[in-house]
CSV table of C-alpha atoms in Angstrom, one decimal:
chain,number,residue,atom,x,y,z
A,1,MET,CA,26.2,-12.6,57.5
A,2,THR,CA,29.3,-12.4,58.9
A,3,GLN,CA,30.0,-11.3,62.7
A,4,ARG,CA,31.5,-7.8,61.4
A,5,GLU,CA,28.3,-7.2,59.6
A,6,LYS,CA,25.8,-8.3,62.3
A,7,LYS,CA,27.5,-5.2,64.4
A,8,VAL,CA,25.8,-2.7,62.2
A,9,HIS,CA,22.0,-2.1,63.5
A,10,PRO,CA,19.5,-0.7,61.4
A,11,SER,CA,18.5,1.0,65.0
A,12,GLN,CA,21.4,3.3,64.0
A,13,GLY,CA,19.9,4.8,60.9
A,14,LEU,CA,23.2,3.7,58.9
A,15,ILE,CA,22.7,1.9,55.6
A,16,GLN,CA,24.1,-1.8,56.4
A,17,ASN,CA,27.7,-2.7,55.2
A,18,ALA,CA,30.4,-5.0,56.5
A,19,GLN,CA,32.3,-1.2,56.5
A,20,PRO,CA,31.1,1.1,59.1
A,21,LYS,CA,33.1,3.9,57.7
A,22,PRO,CA,32.7,4.2,54.2
A,23,ALA,CA,28.9,4.2,55.3
A,24,LEU,CA,29.1,7.2,58.0
A,25,LEU,CA,31.2,8.8,55.0
A,26,PHE,CA,28.2,8.2,53.1
A,27,LEU,CA,26.0,9.3,55.5
A,28,MET,CA,27.7,12.7,56.0
A,29,LEU,CA,27.5,13.1,52.2
A,30,LEU,CA,24.1,12.4,52.2
A,31,TYR,CA,23.4,15.2,54.8
A,32,LEU,CA,25.8,17.4,52.7
A,33,ALA,CA,23.5,16.7,50.1
A,34,PHE,CA,20.5,18.1,51.8
A,35,ILE,CA,22.5,21.7,53.0
A,36,ALA,CA,23.1,21.5,49.2
A,37,LEU,CA,19.6,20.7,48.3
A,38,GLY,CA,18.2,23.9,49.7
A,39,LEU,CA,21.0,26.3,48.3
A,40,PRO,CA,19.5,26.8,45.1
A,41,ASP,CA,15.8,27.7,46.7
A,42,THR,CA,16.0,30.8,48.7
A,43,GLY,CA,18.9,33.3,47.2
A,44,LEU,CA,17.4,34.7,43.8
A,45,GLY,CA,15.4,37.3,46.2
A,46,VAL,CA,18.5,38.8,47.3
A,47,ALA,CA,20.3,38.6,43.9
A,48,TRP,CA,17.1,39.7,41.7
A,49,ASN,CA,17.3,43.8,42.4
A,50,GLN,CA,20.8,43.9,41.1
A,51,MET,CA,20.0,41.3,38.7
A,52,ARG,CA,16.8,43.1,36.9
A,53,GLU,CA,19.3,46.4,36.8
A,54,ASP,CA,21.5,44.5,35.3
A,55,PHE,CA,19.1,42.7,32.7
A,56,GLY,CA,16.8,45.8,32.4
A,57,VAL,CA,13.8,43.5,33.6
A,58,PRO,CA,10.9,44.9,35.5
A,59,LEU,CA,10.7,43.6,39.1
A,60,GLU,CA,7.8,41.3,38.5
A,61,TYR,CA,10.0,39.2,36.1
A,62,ALA,CA,11.1,37.1,38.7
A,63,GLY,CA,7.8,35.5,39.1
A,64,PHE,CA,8.6,34.0,35.7
A,65,ILE,CA,11.8,32.1,37.0
A,66,THR,CA,10.1,30.9,40.4
A,67,MET,CA,7.5,29.8,38.5
A,68,THR,CA,9.4,27.9,35.4
A,69,ILE,CA,11.5,26.3,38.3
A,70,THR,CA,8.2,25.1,40.5
A,71,VAL,CA,6.6,24.2,37.2
A,72,CYS,CA,9.5,21.9,36.4
A,73,SER,CA,10.4,20.7,39.3
A,74,ALA,CA,6.4,19.3,39.7
A,75,ILE,CA,7.0,17.8,36.1
A,76,SER,CA,10.0,16.1,37.1
A,77,GLY,CA,8.8,14.8,40.6
A,78,PHE,CA,5.9,13.0,38.7
A,79,VAL,CA,8.6,10.9,36.6
A,80,ASN,CA,10.8,10.7,39.2
A,81,GLY,CA,9.5,7.3,40.9
A,82,SER,CA,9.6,5.6,37.2
A,83,LEU,CA,13.0,6.8,36.8
A,84,LEU,CA,14.8,5.8,40.3
A,85,ASN,CA,12.9,2.3,39.3
A,86,ARG,CA,14.5,2.0,36.6
A,87,TYR,CA,18.2,3.5,36.5
A,88,GLY,CA,18.3,3.6,40.3
A,89,THR,CA,18.3,6.6,43.1
A,90,GLY,CA,22.1,6.7,42.4
A,91,ARG,CA,22.3,7.3,39.2
A,92,VAL,CA,19.2,9.8,38.9
A,93,THR,CA,20.4,11.4,41.7
A,94,ALA,CA,24.0,12.7,40.6
A,95,VAL,CA,22.5,13.1,36.8
A,96,SER,CA,20.2,15.2,38.1
A,97,CYS,CA,22.8,16.9,40.9
A,98,THR,CA,24.5,17.7,37.8
A,99,MET,CA,22.7,19.4,36.0
A,100,THR,CA,21.3,21.4,38.8
A,101,ALA,CA,25.3,22.5,38.9
A,102,LEU,CA,25.2,23.3,35.0
A,103,ALA,CA,22.1,25.7,35.4
A,104,ILE,CA,23.4,27.4,38.3
A,105,LEU,CA,26.8,27.9,36.6
A,106,GLY,CA,25.0,29.2,34.0
A,107,PHE,CA,23.2,31.9,35.8
A,108,ALA,CA,27.1,33.1,36.8
A,109,VAL,CA,27.7,33.7,33.3
A,110,SER,CA,24.4,34.9,31.8
A,111,GLU,CA,24.4,38.2,30.2
A,112,SER,CA,20.9,38.0,29.0
A,113,TYR,CA,17.1,37.7,31.3
A,114,TRP,CA,15.9,35.2,28.7
A,115,LEU,CA,19.3,32.9,29.0
A,116,ILE,CA,18.1,32.5,32.5
A,117,LEU,CA,14.8,32.1,31.9
A,118,LEU,CA,15.8,29.4,29.6
A,119,LEU,CA,18.3,27.8,32.8
A,120,ALA,CA,15.4,27.5,34.5
A,121,VAL,CA,13.9,25.2,32.9
A,122,PRO,CA,17.4,21.8,34.1
A,123,LEU,CA,17.4,23.8,37.2
A,124,GLY,CA,14.1,22.7,37.9
A,125,LEU,CA,14.0,19.6,36.3
A,126,GLY,CA,17.4,18.7,38.5
A,127,ALA,CA,16.0,20.1,41.5
A,128,GLY,CA,13.2,18.2,41.8
A,129,ALA,CA,14.4,14.7,40.7
A,130,VAL,CA,17.5,15.3,43.6
A,131,ASP,CA,14.8,16.2,45.5
A,132,ALA,CA,12.3,13.2,45.0
A,133,GLY,CA,15.6,10.9,44.9
A,134,LEU,CA,17.2,11.9,48.3
A,135,ASN,CA,13.7,11.8,50.0
A,136,SER,CA,12.8,8.4,48.7
A,137,TYR,CA,16.3,7.0,49.6
A,138,ALA,CA,16.4,8.5,53.2
A,139,ALA,CA,12.7,7.2,53.9
A,140,GLU,CA,13.9,3.7,52.6
A,141,ASN,CA,16.8,3.3,54.6
A,142,LEU,CA,17.8,5.7,57.4
A,143,SER,CA,16.2,5.9,59.9
A,144,SER,CA,13.2,8.4,61.4
A,145,LYS,CA,16.3,9.9,63.5
A,146,HIS,CA,18.2,11.0,60.3
A,147,MET,CA,15.0,11.8,58.2
A,148,ASN,CA,14.5,14.8,60.8
A,149,TRP,CA,18.5,15.6,60.9
A,150,LEU,CA,18.5,15.5,57.1
A,151,HIS,CA,15.5,17.8,56.4
A,152,SER,CA,16.6,20.2,59.3
A,153,SER,CA,20.1,20.6,57.1
A,154,TRP,CA,18.2,21.4,54.4
A,155,GLY,CA,16.9,24.5,56.3
A,156,ILE,CA,20.8,25.2,56.2
A,157,GLY,CA,21.4,25.7,53.4
A,158,ALA,CA,18.3,27.7,52.8
A,159,THR,CA,19.6,30.1,55.3
A,160,LEU,CA,23.1,30.3,53.5
A,161,SER,CA,21.7,30.9,50.5
A,162,PRO,CA,21.0,34.7,50.5
A,163,ILE,CA,24.3,35.1,52.8
A,164,ILE,CA,26.1,33.7,49.9
A,165,LEU,CA,24.5,35.6,47.4
A,166,THR,CA,24.3,39.2,49.8
A,167,VAL,CA,28.4,38.3,50.5
A,168,GLY,CA,28.8,38.1,46.5
A,169,ILE,CA,27.2,41.5,46.1
A,170,SER,CA,28.7,43.8,49.0
A,171,ASN,CA,32.2,42.3,48.8
A,172,PHE,CA,32.9,41.5,45.5
A,173,GLY,CA,29.7,43.6,43.3
A,174,SER,CA,27.8,41.1,41.8
A,175,TRP,CA,25.5,38.7,42.0
A,176,LYS,CA,27.1,36.2,39.6
A,177,VAL,CA,30.1,35.5,42.0
A,178,GLY,CA,27.3,34.2,44.7
A,179,TYR,CA,25.6,31.9,41.9
A,180,GLY,CA,29.3,30.6,41.1
A,181,PHE,CA,30.3,29.4,44.5
A,182,ILE,CA,27.0,27.8,45.1
A,183,GLY,CA,27.2,26.0,41.5
A,184,VAL,CA,31.1,24.8,42.3
A,185,VAL,CA,29.8,23.4,45.7
A,186,ILE,CA,26.8,21.3,44.1
A,187,LEU,CA,28.7,20.0,41.3
A,188,CYS,CA,31.6,18.5,43.5
A,189,LEU,CA,28.4,17.0,45.3
A,190,SER,CA,27.7,15.6,41.8
A,191,LEU,CA,30.9,14.2,41.6
A,192,SER,CA,31.1,12.9,44.8
A,193,PHE,CA,27.5,11.1,44.2
A,194,PHE,CA,29.6,9.6,40.8
A,195,MET,CA,32.0,8.5,43.2
A,196,THR,CA,29.8,6.7,45.6
A,197,LEU,CA,27.5,4.9,43.2
A,198,SER,CA,28.1,1.5,44.8
A,199,PHE,CA,26.9,2.9,48.1
A,200,TRP,CA,23.4,3.7,47.0
A,201,LYS,CA,22.8,-0.1,46.2
A,202,GLN,CA,23.4,-0.6,49.6
A,203,THR,CA,20.5,-0.8,52.1
A,204,LYS,CA,19.9,-1.3,56.2
A,205,GLN,CA,17.4,-3.9,55.3
A,206,GLY,CA,19.1,-6.5,54.4
A,207,GLY,CA,18.6,-8.8,51.5
A,208,ALA,CA,15.8,-11.0,53.5
A,209,LEU,CA,13.8,-8.0,54.7
A,210,GLU,CA,14.5,-6.3,51.0
A,211,GLU,CA,12.8,-9.0,49.3
A,212,GLU,CA,9.9,-8.9,52.2
A,213,ARG,CA,9.7,-5.1,51.0
A,214,GLU,CA,9.4,-5.8,47.2
A,215,ASP,CA,6.9,-8.4,47.5
A,216,LYS,CA,4.4,-6.2,49.4
A,217,PRO,CA,1.0,-6.2,47.7
A,218,TRP,CA,0.5,-2.8,45.7
A,219,ILE,CA,-2.1,-0.9,47.8
A,220,GLY,CA,-4.6,0.6,45.7
A,221,GLY,CA,-7.7,2.8,46.6
A,222,ILE,CA,-7.5,6.2,48.7
A,223,ALA,CA,-4.9,5.5,50.4
A,224,PRO,CA,-2.1,6.5,48.2
A,225,PHE,CA,-4.5,9.6,47.4
A,226,LEU,CA,-4.1,10.6,50.8
A,227,SER,CA,-0.7,10.8,51.2
A,228,VAL,CA,-0.4,13.0,48.7
A,229,LEU,CA,-3.1,14.8,49.6
A,230,ALA,CA,-1.5,15.3,52.9
A,231,TYR,CA,1.1,17.1,51.1
A,232,ILE,CA,-0.8,19.5,49.3
A,233,VAL,CA,-2.7,20.6,52.7
A,234,TYR,CA,0.7,20.9,54.6
A,235,VAL,CA,2.9,23.0,51.9
A,236,ALA,CA,-0.2,25.3,51.4
A,237,VAL,CA,-0.5,25.8,55.0
A,238,GLU,CA,3.6,26.5,55.7
A,239,GLY,CA,3.8,28.1,52.3
A,240,GLY,CA,0.8,30.6,53.0
A,241,LEU,CA,2.2,31.1,56.6
A,242,GLY,CA,6.0,32.0,55.0
A,243,LEU,CA,4.7,34.2,52.0
A,244,TRP,CA,1.6,36.4,54.1
A,245,LEU,CA,2.5,36.1,58.1
A,246,SER,CA,4.4,39.1,57.5
A,247,ALA,CA,1.9,40.9,56.0
A,248,LEU,CA,-1.1,39.7,58.6
A,249,LEU,CA,1.4,40.6,61.4
A,250,VAL,CA,1.6,44.6,59.9
A,251,GLU,CA,-1.7,45.4,58.5
A,252,SER,CA,-3.6,43.3,60.6
A,253,ARG,CA,-2.4,43.2,63.9
A,254,GLY,CA,-0.1,46.7,64.0
A,255,LEU,CA,3.3,45.7,64.5
A,256,ASN,CA,6.4,47.2,62.9
A,257,LEU,CA,8.5,45.9,60.4
A,258,SER,CA,11.4,44.2,62.2
A,259,ALA,CA,9.2,42.9,64.9
A,260,ALA,CA,7.3,41.2,62.0
A,261,GLY,CA,10.3,39.9,60.3
A,262,PHE,CA,11.6,38.7,63.7
A,263,LEU,CA,8.4,36.5,64.0
A,264,THR,CA,8.5,35.4,60.5
A,265,GLY,CA,12.0,34.5,60.9
A,266,GLY,CA,11.4,32.7,63.9
A,267,PHE,CA,8.6,30.7,62.5
A,268,PHE,CA,10.9,29.2,59.9
A,269,GLY,CA,13.4,29.0,62.4
A,270,SER,CA,11.4,26.9,64.8
A,271,ILE,CA,11.1,24.5,61.8
A,272,MET,CA,14.9,23.9,61.6
A,273,ILE,CA,15.4,23.9,65.5
A,274,GLY,CA,12.4,21.6,66.0
A,275,ARG,CA,13.6,19.2,63.5
A,276,PHE,CA,16.6,18.9,64.9
A,277,LEU,CA,14.8,18.4,68.6
A,278,MET,CA,12.6,15.9,67.2
A,279,GLY,CA,15.4,14.2,65.5
A,280,PHE,CA,16.4,12.8,69.1
A,281,ILE,CA,12.7,11.2,69.7
A,282,ALA,CA,11.9,10.4,66.4
A,283,ASP,CA,13.1,6.9,67.1
A,284,ARG,CA,11.6,6.2,70.3
A,285,LEU,CA,8.6,7.3,69.3
A,286,GLY,CA,8.0,6.2,65.9
A,287,ASN,CA,6.3,8.1,63.1
A,288,ARG,CA,3.3,7.9,63.6
A,289,LYS,CA,3.3,9.1,67.3
A,290,LEU,CA,5.4,11.8,66.1
A,291,ILE,CA,3.7,12.9,63.6
A,292,VAL,CA,0.2,13.1,66.2
A,293,LEU,CA,2.4,15.2,68.9
A,294,GLY,CA,3.3,17.3,65.4
A,295,LEU,CA,-0.3,17.9,65.1
A,296,VAL,CA,-1.2,18.4,68.6
A,297,ILE,CA,1.8,21.1,68.9
A,298,SER,CA,0.1,22.8,65.8
A,299,ALA,CA,-3.4,22.5,66.8
A,300,LEU,CA,-2.4,24.6,70.2
A,301,GLY,CA,-0.5,26.9,67.6
A,302,SER,CA,-2.9,27.9,65.8
A,303,ALA,CA,-5.4,28.5,68.4
A,304,ALA,CA,-2.9,30.9,70.0
A,305,PHE,CA,-2.3,32.8,66.8
A,306,PHE,CA,-6.4,33.5,66.8
A,307,SER,CA,-5.3,36.4,69.6
A,308,GLN,CA,-5.3,39.4,67.4
A,309,GLN,CA,-4.3,42.0,70.6
A,310,HIS,CA,-2.2,40.3,72.5
A,311,ALA,CA,1.3,40.2,70.7
A,312,PHE,CA,3.2,37.4,73.3
A,313,ILE,CA,0.1,35.3,72.8
A,314,TYR,CA,-0.3,35.2,68.8
A,315,GLY,CA,3.8,35.3,69.1
A,316,THR,CA,4.2,32.0,70.9
A,317,GLY,CA,1.2,30.6,68.6
A,318,ILE,CA,4.0,31.3,65.7
A,319,PHE,CA,6.7,29.8,67.2
A,320,LEU,CA,4.2,26.3,68.3
A,321,LEU,CA,3.4,26.3,64.7
A,322,GLY,CA,6.6,26.6,63.7
A,323,LEU,CA,7.8,23.4,66.1
A,324,GLY,CA,4.9,21.6,65.1
A,325,PHE,CA,5.0,21.6,62.2
A,326,ALA,CA,8.7,20.3,62.0
A,327,PRO,CA,8.4,16.5,62.1
A,328,LEU,CA,5.1,16.3,59.9
A,329,TYR,CA,7.0,16.5,56.5
A,330,PRO,CA,9.7,14.7,57.4
A,331,ALA,CA,7.6,11.9,59.6
A,332,MET,CA,5.1,11.6,56.6
A,333,MET,CA,7.7,10.9,54.1
A,334,HIS,CA,9.7,8.3,56.2
A,335,GLU,CA,6.2,6.5,57.1
A,336,THR,CA,5.2,6.3,53.2
A,337,SER,CA,7.9,3.8,52.7
A,338,LYS,CA,6.7,2.0,55.7
A,339,ARG,CA,3.1,2.3,54.4
A,340,PHE,CA,3.7,0.8,50.7
A,341,GLY,CA,6.1,-1.4,49.0
A,342,THR,CA,9.6,-0.4,47.9
A,343,VAL,CA,8.4,0.2,43.9
A,344,GLN,CA,5.4,2.2,45.1
A,345,SER,CA,6.5,4.1,47.8
A,346,LYS,CA,9.2,5.6,45.1
A,347,LYS,CA,5.9,6.5,43.0
A,348,VAL,CA,4.4,8.1,45.7
A,349,ILE,CA,7.0,9.9,47.1
A,350,GLY,CA,7.7,11.4,43.8
A,351,TYR,CA,4.1,12.5,43.6
A,352,GLN,CA,3.9,13.6,47.1
A,353,VAL,CA,7.1,16.2,46.2
A,354,ALA,CA,5.3,17.2,42.9
A,355,PHE,CA,2.4,18.3,44.4
A,356,SER,CA,4.0,20.0,47.2
A,357,TYR,CA,5.4,22.3,44.4
A,358,ILE,CA,2.0,22.4,42.7
A,359,SER,CA,1.0,23.2,46.1
A,360,LEU,CA,3.4,26.2,46.6
A,361,LEU,CA,2.5,27.2,43.1
A,362,THR,CA,-1.6,27.7,43.0
A,363,PHE,CA,-2.8,27.4,47.1
A,364,VAL,CA,-0.1,29.9,48.1
A,365,PRO,CA,-1.3,32.6,45.9
A,366,LEU,CA,-5.0,31.5,46.1
A,367,ILE,CA,-4.5,32.4,50.3
A,368,GLY,CA,-3.2,35.9,49.4
A,369,TYR,CA,-5.9,36.6,47.1
A,370,ILE,CA,-8.7,35.4,49.2
A,371,ALA,CA,-6.7,37.2,52.6
A,372,SER,CA,-6.4,40.4,50.3
A,373,ARG,CA,-10.1,40.4,49.1
A,374,THR,CA,-11.9,39.5,52.8
A,375,SER,CA,-9.6,39.9,55.5
A,376,LEU,CA,-5.6,39.2,56.4
A,377,GLU,CA,-7.5,37.0,59.1
A,378,PHE,CA,-8.5,34.9,57.4
A,379,ILE,CA,-4.9,33.4,57.5
A,380,PRO,CA,-5.2,32.2,61.1
A,381,VAL,CA,-9.0,30.7,60.0
A,382,PHE,CA,-6.9,29.1,56.9
A,383,THR,CA,-4.3,27.9,59.1
A,384,ALA,CA,-6.5,26.3,61.8
A,385,ILE,CA,-8.4,24.0,59.2
A,386,SER,CA,-5.7,23.1,57.1
A,387,VAL,CA,-4.5,21.7,60.9
A,388,ALA,CA,-7.7,19.9,61.5
A,389,ALA,CA,-8.0,18.8,57.9
A,390,LEU,CA,-4.3,17.2,57.6
A,391,ALA,CA,-5.2,15.6,61.2
A,392,LEU,CA,-8.3,13.8,59.6
A,393,VAL,CA,-6.5,12.8,55.9
A,394,ILE,CA,-3.3,11.4,58.3
A,395,LYS,CA,-6.4,9.4,60.7
A,396,THR,CA,-7.9,8.0,58.1
A,397,LEU,CA,-4.8,7.1,56.3
A,398,ASN,CA,-3.6,5.6,59.4
A,399,ARG,CA,-6.7,3.6,59.3
A,400,LEU,CA,-6.2,2.0,55.8
A,401,THR,CA,-2.7,1.5,56.0
């Protein structure tokens, strides 16, 4: 190792490289990639009112699009680990990103609902592969600090998407303009991935440590299943709050729509801001302590969330829940790369992403079904139980690995 190479320390979270400047540029590309990853996820709700009028279809037909995307993303997550190990993260991500871009550009020129539904298949397959690929690469090669900031960047993309679609509709009179812009942005990103394929092969660990990771024994038993179960529980409670929180606040606790919207937006905003703030202490604490900190804050938030009569108390609880949830997804995934060897961690992360989509598809509607048949106050109960269950899963997983 040359003297110049030694100056790039792994704790900086950069890919080890004799030329720091390109490594920094590649890191910036990864941040842009996570922003772009959030762009296709949240815009359909804004565009759908005009889309369904153009296509002459009922309101509920949007559900078939989101369901198709979710199922295909889950399928992609299941097979992604094998694809990454066979073809490499760079190639799989570049091809999948291109598939996603072309599908979104297809949205922009579609004249039929059924073509949109057909394009949802490659969109879901591509988005799921990019999601798993980027997370796998970041977990293995970047520090916990960057893992948190990358996921905070996803929140930027998820926030920008409705704005882009709104501007397209209000200023240009068509939802197609917004989707066209998003498609072009992601296509440019995919071309950048192809141009930087050599960088994907570089890791921060260096040769000797990389060989040690490859030789790490395969971990059997329930540990890999617990790693996946943690994501099923987490996504169920986060997704459930995201979808049903406003209904709880309006119908059960008597808030007006604007106040309920503010608190719901505050929940997601505190997740995004929390990930940014947690990034400053992530490397110092380490993933496991960061996860414990998140769970403690979440437990405090879930306790305050039970207060039905005092808006300030349960409002504070909602913000605390978002702040506590903030480090959990990225820190748990980053720790996966440390718990398991290189080949196994890619498969486990693929399954984590896949079952996250399945959890959204199954448990989130189930929460709403149970709440509608019993009481919307079931949601705070489910939240508290989920936080406790997640703490138990993490404690067991730490003991086993």
